[in-house]
Tab-separated table of C-alpha atoms and ligand atoms in Angstrom:
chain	number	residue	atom	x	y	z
A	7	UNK	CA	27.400	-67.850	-130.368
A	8	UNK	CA	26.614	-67.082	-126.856
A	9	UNK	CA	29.119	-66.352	-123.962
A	10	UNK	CA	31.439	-69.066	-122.916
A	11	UNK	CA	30.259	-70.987	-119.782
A	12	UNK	CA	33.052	-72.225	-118.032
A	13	UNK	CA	33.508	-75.286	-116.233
A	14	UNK	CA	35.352	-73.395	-113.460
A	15	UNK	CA	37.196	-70.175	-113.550
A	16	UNK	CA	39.335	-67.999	-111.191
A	17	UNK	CA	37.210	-65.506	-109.136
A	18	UNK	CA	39.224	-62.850	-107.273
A	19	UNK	CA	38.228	-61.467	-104.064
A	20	UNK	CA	39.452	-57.694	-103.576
A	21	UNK	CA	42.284	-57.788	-101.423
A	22	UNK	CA	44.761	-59.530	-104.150
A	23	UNK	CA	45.577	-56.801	-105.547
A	24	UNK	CA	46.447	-54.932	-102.227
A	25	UNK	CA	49.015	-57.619	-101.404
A	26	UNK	CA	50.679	-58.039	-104.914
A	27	UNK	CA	51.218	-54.299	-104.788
A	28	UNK	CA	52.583	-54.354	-101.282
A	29	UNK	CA	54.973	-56.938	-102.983
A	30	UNK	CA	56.061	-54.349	-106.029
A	31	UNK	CA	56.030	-51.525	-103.483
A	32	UNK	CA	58.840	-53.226	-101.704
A	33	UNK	CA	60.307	-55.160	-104.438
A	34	UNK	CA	59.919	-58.527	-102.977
A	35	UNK	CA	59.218	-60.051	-106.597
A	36	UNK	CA	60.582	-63.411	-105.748
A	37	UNK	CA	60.726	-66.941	-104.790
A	38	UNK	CA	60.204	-65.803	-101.093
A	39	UNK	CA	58.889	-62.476	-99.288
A	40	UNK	CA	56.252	-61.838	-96.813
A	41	UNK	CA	53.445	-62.957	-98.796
A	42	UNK	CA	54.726	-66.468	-98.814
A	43	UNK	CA	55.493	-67.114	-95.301
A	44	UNK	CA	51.678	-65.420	-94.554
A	45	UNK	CA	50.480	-67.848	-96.912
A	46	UNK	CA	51.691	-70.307	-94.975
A	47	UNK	CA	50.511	-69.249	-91.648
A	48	UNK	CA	46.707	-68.313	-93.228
A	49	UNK	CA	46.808	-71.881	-94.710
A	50	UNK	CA	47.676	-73.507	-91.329
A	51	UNK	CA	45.664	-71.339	-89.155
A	52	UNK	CA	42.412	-72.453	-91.691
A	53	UNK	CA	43.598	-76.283	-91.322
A	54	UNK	CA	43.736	-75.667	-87.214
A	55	UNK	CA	39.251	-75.439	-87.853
A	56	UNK	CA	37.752	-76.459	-84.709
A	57	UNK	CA	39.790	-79.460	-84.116
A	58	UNK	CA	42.810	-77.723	-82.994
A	59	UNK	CA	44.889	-79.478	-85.891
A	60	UNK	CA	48.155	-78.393	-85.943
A	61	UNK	CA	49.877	-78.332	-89.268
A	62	UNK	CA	52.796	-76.870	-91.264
A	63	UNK	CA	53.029	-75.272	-94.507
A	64	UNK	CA	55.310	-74.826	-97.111
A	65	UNK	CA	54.044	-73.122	-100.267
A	66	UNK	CA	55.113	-74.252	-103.891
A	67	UNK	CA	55.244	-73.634	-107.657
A	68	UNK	CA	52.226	-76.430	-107.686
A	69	UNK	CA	50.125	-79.031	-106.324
A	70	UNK	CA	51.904	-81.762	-108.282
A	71	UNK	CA	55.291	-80.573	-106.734
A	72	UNK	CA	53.721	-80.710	-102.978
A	73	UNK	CA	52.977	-84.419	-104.274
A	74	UNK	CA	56.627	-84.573	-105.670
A	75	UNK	CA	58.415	-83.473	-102.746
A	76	UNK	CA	55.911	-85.706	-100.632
A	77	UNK	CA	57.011	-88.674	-101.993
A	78	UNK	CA	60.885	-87.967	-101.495
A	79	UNK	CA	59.966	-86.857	-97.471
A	80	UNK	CA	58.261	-89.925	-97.803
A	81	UNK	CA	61.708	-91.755	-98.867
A	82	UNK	CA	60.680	-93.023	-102.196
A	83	UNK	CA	63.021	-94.246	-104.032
A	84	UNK	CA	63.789	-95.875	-107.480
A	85	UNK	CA	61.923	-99.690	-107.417
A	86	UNK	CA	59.489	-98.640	-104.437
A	87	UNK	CA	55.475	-99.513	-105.070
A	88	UNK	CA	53.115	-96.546	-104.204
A	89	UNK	CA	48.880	-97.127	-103.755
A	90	UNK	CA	47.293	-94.295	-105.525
A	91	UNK	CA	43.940	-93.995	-105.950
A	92	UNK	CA	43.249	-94.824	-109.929
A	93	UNK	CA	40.452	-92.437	-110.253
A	94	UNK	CA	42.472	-89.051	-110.421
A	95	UNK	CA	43.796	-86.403	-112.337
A	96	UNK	CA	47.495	-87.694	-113.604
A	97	UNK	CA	49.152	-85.381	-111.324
A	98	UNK	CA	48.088	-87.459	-108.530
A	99	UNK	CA	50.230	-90.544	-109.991
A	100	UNK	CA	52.776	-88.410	-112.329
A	101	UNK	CA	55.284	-88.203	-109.020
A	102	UNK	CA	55.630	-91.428	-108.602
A	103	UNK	CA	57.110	-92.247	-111.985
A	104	UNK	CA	59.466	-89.081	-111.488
A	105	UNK	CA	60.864	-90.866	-108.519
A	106	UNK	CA	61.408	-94.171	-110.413
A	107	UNK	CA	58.911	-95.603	-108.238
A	108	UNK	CA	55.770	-97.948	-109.619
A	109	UNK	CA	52.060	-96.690	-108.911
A	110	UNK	CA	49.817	-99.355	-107.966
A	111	UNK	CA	45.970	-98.539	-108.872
A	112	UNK	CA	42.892	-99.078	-105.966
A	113	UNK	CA	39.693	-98.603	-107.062
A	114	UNK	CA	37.323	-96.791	-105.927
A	115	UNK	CA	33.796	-97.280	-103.460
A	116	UNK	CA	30.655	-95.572	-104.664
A	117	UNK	CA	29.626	-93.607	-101.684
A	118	UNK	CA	32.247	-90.734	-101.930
A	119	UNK	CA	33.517	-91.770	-105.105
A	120	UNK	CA	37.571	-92.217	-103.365
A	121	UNK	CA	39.641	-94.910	-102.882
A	122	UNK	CA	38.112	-98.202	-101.515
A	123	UNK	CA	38.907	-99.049	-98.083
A	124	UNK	CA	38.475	-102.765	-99.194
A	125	UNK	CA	40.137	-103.013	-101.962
A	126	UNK	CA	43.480	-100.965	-100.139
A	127	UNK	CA	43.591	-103.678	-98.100
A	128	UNK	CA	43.330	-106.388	-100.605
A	129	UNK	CA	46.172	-104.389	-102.577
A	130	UNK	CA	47.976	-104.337	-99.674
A	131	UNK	CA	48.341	-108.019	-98.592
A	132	UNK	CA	48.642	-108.811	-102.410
A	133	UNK	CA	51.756	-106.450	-102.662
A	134	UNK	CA	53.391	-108.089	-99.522
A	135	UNK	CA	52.699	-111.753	-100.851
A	136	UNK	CA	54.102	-110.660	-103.687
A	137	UNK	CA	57.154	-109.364	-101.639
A	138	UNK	CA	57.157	-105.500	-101.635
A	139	UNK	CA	55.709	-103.560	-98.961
A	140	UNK	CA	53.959	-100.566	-100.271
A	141	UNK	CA	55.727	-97.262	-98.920
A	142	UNK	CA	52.981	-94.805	-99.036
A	143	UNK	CA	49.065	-94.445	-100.115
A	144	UNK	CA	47.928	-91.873	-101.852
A	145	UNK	CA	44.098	-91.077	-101.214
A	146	UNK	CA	42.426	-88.133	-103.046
A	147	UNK	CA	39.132	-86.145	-102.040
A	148	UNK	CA	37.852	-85.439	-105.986
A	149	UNK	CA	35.654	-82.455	-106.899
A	150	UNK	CA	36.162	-81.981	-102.515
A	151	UNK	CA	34.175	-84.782	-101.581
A	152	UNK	CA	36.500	-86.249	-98.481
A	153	UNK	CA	37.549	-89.763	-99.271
A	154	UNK	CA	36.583	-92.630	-96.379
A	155	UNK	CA	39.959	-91.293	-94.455
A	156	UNK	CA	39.064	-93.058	-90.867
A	157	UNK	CA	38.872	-96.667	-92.949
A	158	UNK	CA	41.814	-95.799	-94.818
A	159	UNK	CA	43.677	-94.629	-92.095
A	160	UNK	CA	42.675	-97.319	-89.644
A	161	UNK	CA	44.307	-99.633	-92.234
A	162	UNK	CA	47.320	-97.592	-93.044
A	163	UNK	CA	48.094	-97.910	-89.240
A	164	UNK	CA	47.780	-101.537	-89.531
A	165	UNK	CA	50.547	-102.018	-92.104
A	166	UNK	CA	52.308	-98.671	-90.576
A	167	UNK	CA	52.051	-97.190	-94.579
A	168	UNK	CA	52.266	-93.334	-94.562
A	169	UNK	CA	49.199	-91.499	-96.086
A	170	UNK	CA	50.166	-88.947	-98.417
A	171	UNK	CA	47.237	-87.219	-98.898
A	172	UNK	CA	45.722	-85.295	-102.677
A	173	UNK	CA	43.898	-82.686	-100.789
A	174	UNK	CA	44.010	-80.321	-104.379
A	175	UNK	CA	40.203	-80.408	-105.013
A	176	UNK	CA	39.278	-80.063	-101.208
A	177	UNK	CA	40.193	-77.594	-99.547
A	178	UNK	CA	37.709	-76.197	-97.335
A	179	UNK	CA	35.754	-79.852	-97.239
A	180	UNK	CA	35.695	-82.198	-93.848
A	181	UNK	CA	34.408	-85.012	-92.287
A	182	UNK	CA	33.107	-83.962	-88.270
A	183	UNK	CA	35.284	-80.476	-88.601
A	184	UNK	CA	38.589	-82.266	-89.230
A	185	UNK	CA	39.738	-80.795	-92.265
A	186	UNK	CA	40.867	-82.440	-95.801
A	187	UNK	CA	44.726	-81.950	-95.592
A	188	UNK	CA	45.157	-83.079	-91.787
A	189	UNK	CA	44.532	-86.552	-92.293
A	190	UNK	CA	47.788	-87.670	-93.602
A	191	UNK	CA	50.844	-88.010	-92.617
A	192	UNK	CA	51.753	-84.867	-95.551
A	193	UNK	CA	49.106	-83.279	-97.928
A	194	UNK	CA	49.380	-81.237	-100.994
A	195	UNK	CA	46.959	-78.567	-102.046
A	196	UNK	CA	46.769	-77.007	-105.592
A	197	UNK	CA	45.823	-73.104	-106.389
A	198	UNK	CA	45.545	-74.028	-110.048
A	199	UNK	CA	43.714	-71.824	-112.086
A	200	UNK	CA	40.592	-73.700	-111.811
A	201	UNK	CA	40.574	-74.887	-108.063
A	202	UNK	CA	38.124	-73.506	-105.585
A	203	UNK	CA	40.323	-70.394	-104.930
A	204	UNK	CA	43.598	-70.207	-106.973
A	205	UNK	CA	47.189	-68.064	-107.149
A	206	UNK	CA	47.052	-68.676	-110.831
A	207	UNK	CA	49.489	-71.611	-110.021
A	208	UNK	CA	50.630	-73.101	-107.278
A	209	UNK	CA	50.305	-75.509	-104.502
A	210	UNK	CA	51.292	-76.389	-101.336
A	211	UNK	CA	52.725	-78.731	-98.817
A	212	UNK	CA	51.453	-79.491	-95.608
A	213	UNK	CA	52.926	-81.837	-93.050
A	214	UNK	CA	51.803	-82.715	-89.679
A	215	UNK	CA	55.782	-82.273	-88.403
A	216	UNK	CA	57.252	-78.892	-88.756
A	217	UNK	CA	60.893	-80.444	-89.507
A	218	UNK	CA	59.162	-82.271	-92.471
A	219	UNK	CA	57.379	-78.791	-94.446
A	220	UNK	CA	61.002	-76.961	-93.471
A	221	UNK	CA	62.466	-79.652	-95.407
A	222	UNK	CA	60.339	-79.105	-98.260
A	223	UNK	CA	61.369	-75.898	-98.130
A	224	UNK	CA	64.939	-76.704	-98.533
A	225	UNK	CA	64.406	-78.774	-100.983
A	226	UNK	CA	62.345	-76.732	-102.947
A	227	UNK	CA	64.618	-73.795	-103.155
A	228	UNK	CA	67.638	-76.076	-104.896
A	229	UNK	CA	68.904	-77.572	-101.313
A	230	UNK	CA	71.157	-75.146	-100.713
A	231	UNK	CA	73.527	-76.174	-97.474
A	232	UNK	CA	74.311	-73.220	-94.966
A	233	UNK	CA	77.485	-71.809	-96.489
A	234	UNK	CA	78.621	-68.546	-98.377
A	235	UNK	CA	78.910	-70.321	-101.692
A	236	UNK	CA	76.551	-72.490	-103.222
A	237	UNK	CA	77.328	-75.806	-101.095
A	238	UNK	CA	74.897	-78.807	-101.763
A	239	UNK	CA	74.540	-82.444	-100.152
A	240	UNK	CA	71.087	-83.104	-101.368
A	241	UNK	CA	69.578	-82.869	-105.519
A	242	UNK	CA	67.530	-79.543	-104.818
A	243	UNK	CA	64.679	-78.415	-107.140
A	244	UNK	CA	62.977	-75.139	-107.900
A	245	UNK	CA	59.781	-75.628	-106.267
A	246	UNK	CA	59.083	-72.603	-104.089
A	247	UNK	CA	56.259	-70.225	-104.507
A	248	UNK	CA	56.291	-66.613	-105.776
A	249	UNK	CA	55.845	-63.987	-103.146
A	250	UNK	CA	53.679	-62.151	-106.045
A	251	UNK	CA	51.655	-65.696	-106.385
A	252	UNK	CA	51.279	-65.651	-102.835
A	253	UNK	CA	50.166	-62.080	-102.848
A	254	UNK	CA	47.110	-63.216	-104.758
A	255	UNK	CA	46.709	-66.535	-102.489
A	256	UNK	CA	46.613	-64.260	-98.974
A	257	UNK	CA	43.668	-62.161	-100.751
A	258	UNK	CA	42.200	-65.458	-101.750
A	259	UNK	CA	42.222	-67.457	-98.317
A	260	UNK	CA	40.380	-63.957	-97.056
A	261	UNK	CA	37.471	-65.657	-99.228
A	262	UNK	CA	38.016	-68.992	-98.901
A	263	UNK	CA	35.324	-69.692	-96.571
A	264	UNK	CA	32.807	-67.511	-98.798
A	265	UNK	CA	33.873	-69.519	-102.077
A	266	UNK	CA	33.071	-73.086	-100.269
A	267	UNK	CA	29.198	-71.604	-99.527
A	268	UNK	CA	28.792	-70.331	-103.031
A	269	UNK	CA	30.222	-73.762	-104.607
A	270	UNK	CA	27.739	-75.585	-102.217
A	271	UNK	CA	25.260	-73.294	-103.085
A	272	UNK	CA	25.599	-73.714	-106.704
A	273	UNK	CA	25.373	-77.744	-105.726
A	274	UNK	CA	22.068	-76.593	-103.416
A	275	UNK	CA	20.924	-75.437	-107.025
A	276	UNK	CA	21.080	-78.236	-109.341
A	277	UNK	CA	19.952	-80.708	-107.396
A	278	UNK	CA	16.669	-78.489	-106.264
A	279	UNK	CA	16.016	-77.690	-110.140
A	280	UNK	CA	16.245	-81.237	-111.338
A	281	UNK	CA	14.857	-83.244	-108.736
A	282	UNK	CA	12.227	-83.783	-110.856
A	283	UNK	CA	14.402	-85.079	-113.628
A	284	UNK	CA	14.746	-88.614	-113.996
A	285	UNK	CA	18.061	-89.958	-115.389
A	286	UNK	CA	20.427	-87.972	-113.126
A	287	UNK	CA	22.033	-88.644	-110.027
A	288	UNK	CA	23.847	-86.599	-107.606
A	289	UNK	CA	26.612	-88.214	-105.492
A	290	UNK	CA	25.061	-87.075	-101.501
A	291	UNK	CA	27.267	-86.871	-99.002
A	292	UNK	CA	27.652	-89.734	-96.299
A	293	UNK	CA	26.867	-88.614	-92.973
A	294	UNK	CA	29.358	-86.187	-91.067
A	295	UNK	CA	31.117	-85.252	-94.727
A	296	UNK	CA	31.001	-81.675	-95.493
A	297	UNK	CA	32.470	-81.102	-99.419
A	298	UNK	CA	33.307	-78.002	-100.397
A	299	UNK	CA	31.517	-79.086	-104.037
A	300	UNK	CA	34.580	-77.770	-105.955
A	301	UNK	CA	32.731	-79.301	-108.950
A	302	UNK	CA	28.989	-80.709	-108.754
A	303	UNK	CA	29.038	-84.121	-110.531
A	304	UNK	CA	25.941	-86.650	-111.647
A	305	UNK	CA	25.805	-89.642	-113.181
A	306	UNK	CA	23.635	-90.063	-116.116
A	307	UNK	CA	21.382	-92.835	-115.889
A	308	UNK	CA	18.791	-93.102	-118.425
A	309	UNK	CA	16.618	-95.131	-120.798
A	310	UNK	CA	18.282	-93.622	-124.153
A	311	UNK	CA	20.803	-90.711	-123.360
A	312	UNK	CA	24.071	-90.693	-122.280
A	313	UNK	CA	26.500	-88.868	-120.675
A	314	UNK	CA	28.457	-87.970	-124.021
A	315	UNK	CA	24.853	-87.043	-125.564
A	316	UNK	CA	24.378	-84.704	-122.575
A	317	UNK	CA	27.843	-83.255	-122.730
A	318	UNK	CA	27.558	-82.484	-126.727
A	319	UNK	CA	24.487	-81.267	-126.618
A	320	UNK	CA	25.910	-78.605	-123.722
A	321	UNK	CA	29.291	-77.852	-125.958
A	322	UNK	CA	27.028	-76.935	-129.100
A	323	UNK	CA	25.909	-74.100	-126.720
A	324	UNK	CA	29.044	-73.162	-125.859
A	325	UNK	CA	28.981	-74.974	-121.958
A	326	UNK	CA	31.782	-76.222	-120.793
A	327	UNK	CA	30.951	-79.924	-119.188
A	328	UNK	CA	33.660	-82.656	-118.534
A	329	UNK	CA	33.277	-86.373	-118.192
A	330	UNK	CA	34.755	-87.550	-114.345
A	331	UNK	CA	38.306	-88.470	-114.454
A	332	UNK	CA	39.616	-91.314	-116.703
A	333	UNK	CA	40.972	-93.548	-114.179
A	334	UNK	CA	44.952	-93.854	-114.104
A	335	UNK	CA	44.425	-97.662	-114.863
A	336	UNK	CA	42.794	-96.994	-118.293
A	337	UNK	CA	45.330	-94.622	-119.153
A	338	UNK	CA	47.791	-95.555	-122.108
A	339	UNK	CA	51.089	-94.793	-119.827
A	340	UNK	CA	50.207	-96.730	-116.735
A	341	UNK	CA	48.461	-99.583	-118.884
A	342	UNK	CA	50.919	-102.071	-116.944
A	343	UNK	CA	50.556	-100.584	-113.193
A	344	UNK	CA	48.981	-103.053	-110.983
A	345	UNK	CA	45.363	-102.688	-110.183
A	346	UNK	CA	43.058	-104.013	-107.412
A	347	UNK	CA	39.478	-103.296	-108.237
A	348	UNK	CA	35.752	-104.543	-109.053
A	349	UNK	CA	34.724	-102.042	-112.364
A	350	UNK	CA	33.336	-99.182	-109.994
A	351	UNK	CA	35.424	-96.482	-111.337
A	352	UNK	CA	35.437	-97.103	-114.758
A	353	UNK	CA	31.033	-97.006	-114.289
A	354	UNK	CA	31.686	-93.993	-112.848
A	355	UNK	CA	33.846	-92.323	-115.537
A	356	UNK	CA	31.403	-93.908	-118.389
A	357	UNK	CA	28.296	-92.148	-117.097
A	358	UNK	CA	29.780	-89.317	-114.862
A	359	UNK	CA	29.594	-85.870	-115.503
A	360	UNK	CA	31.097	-82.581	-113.916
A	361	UNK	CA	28.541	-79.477	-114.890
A	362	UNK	CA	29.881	-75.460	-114.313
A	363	UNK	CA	30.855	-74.789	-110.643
A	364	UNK	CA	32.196	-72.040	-110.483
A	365	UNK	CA	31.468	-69.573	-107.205
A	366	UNK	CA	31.157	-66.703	-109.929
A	367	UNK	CA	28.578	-68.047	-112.136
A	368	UNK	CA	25.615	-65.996	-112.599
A	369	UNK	CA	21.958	-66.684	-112.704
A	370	UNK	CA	21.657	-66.407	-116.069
A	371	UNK	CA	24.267	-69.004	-116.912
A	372	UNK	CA	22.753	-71.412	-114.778
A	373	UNK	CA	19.708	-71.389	-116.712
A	374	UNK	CA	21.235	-71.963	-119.581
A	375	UNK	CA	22.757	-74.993	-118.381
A	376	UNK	CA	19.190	-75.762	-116.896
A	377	UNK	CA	17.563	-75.245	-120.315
A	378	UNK	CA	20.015	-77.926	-121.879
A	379	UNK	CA	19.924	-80.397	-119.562
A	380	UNK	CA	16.483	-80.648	-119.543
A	381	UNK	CA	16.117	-80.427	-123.241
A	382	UNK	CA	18.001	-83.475	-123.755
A	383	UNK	CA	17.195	-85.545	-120.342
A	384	UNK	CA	13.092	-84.974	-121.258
B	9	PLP	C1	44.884	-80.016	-109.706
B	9	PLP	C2	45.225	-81.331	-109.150
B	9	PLP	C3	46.553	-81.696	-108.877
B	9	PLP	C4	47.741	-80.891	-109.314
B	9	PLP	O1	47.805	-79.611	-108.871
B	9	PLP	P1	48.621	-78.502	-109.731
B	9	PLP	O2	48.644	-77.336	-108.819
B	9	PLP	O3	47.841	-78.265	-110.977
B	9	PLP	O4	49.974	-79.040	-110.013
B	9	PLP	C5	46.792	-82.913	-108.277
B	9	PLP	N1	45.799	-83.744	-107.967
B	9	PLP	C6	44.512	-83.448	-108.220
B	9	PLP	C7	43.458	-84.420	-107.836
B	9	PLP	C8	44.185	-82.241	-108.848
B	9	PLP	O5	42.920	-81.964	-109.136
């Protein structure tokens, strides 16, 4: 059997290992340290791009919590309706049952793949004739291609909804230099294992007022009130970041902006290589989007092979290849969530594909992806 291909996996930088030693060196192996709060600032400082954003940070134990902790900044409470975009990864939706809270499902448009501006609003007035104003909307940028945020926001300011905003895949991606993770009113980034640069898990939260990422903060370190024993007015959780996690994210946000070109690259590649094919699609980006191509994805469209043939036939050879996300609305636990759509995520998940992305592949392995694809697409 030859060498696993991976769909996407870590790739270190250099300097990681400088700052998780400066951590053991001075025996700030916890849930807070220097590495954390220069996390934070590298994060924000990244986010400020050429626009000037200004944003804060607070870094946590996960993506998923930065959505968690979101969502209660965000006042959502038991019997509250939340928009989420249905074609996700769970963790995108998972918060919202944690806070009692029902996720309703938007579809998504076929030019970035998000959540449709059109079909938000028809949710929208649907969920107010229906008597419940939604309290937030959740857009999310998948595999870093940046959702339609000025249609979505232009409509969230219409209803005065608060965009919470899945910016886990897309960090480093934009739309005219205004960087996924600035459009909302609070983001949450993930440095999972497999995202475009990783502290083997973690996440982060980041707000666009500084009173709302310190309270994240509190809250993520078990709300504890100023006093000298353990004094608590608010249910706290264990969300914060490791300094020795954040050790390896300061080395990784030194190569941030490297890791985006070689993902793009990699995108650069495939597309060159198979334009010749016919029976795949790439998904192009609309004018004035800039993805950082966390994953490339096509669509298989041909005469008499589909997108499970392609994937089998790239597992026998030990390739790791993953059909687009199973939209939250086909999922067996959120089978009775409301849903506003027209079938265009659901097309995409039964003929989409995610091929190896990673900013560490070599050469060699993307041949070998080459070889199978054409193989099975000629
Ligand atoms: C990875 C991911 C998350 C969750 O992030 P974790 O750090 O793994 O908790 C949330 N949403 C999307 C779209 C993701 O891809």
């Amino acid at each position: 059997m030859q060498s696993k291909i991976w769909l996407s996996s870590p790739h270190m930088g250099g300097s990681e290992r400088k700052y998780v030693n400066e951590a053991f060196d001075t025996n700030w192996v916890a849930p807070l340290g220097p590495n954390v709060n220069g996390l934070e600032q590298d994060i924000a400082e990244f986010l400020k791009g050429n626009h000037g954003d200004i944003v804060h940070v607070a870094a946590l134990s996960a993506g998923t919590a930065a959505i968690h902790l979101g969502l209660i900044l965000l006042d959502v409470k038991p019997g509250d309706e939340v928009i989420c975009q249905s074609m996700t990864f769970s963790a995108s939706a998972n918060p919202i049952a944690y806070q009692g809270a029902t996720p309703v499902f938007v579809d998504s448009e076929k030019d970035t793949w998000n959540m449709s501006p059109e079909m938000l609003d028809l949710a929208i007035k649907d969920r107010i004739a229906k008597g419940k104003k939604p309290k937030a909307i959740i857009p999310v940028h998948l595999y870093g291609m940046p959702a339609k945020m000025k249609e979505i926001t232009a409509i969230a300011q219409q209803y005065e909804i608060p965009i919470l905003e899945d910016a886990a895949e897309s960090l480093g991606s934009h739309i005219h230099g205004k960087f996924c993770g600035t459009f909302g009113e609070i983001a949450a980034l993930s440095f999972n294992g497999n995202k475009i640069i990783t502290t083997s898990g973690g996440g982060a939260l980041v707000a666009k007022n500084a009173a709302d990422a310190e309270k994240a903060r509190f809250l993520s370190t078990q709300a504890r009130d100023t006093a000298s024993h353990y004094q608590h007015s608010h249910i706290g959780y264990n969300y914060r970041m490791s300094n020795i996690c954040a050790g390896i994210g300061r080395g990784q946000m030194e190569v941030l902006t490297e890791r985006v070109q070689q993902r793009r690259a990699n995108y650069n590649w495939y597309t060159n290589v198979l334009s010749d094919t016919a029976g795949i699609e790439f998904l192009k980006e609309p004018e004035g989007y800039y993805s950082n191509r966390w994953l490339t994805t096509v669509l298989v469209k041909h005469p008499s092979k589909t997108r499970e043939d392609l994937r089998i036939a790239l597992e026998a050879e030990n390739i790791e290849a993953r059909p687009l996300w199973k939209p939250m609305h086909r999922q067996p636990i959120f089978k009775d969530a409301p849903f506003y759509g027209d079938g265009t995520s659901e097309k995409l998940f039964n003929n989409g594909l995610c091929l190896p992305s990673g900013s560490n592949l070599t050469q060699e392995e993307k041949s070998r992806v080459l070889e199978q694809i054409k193989k099975v697409l000629q």
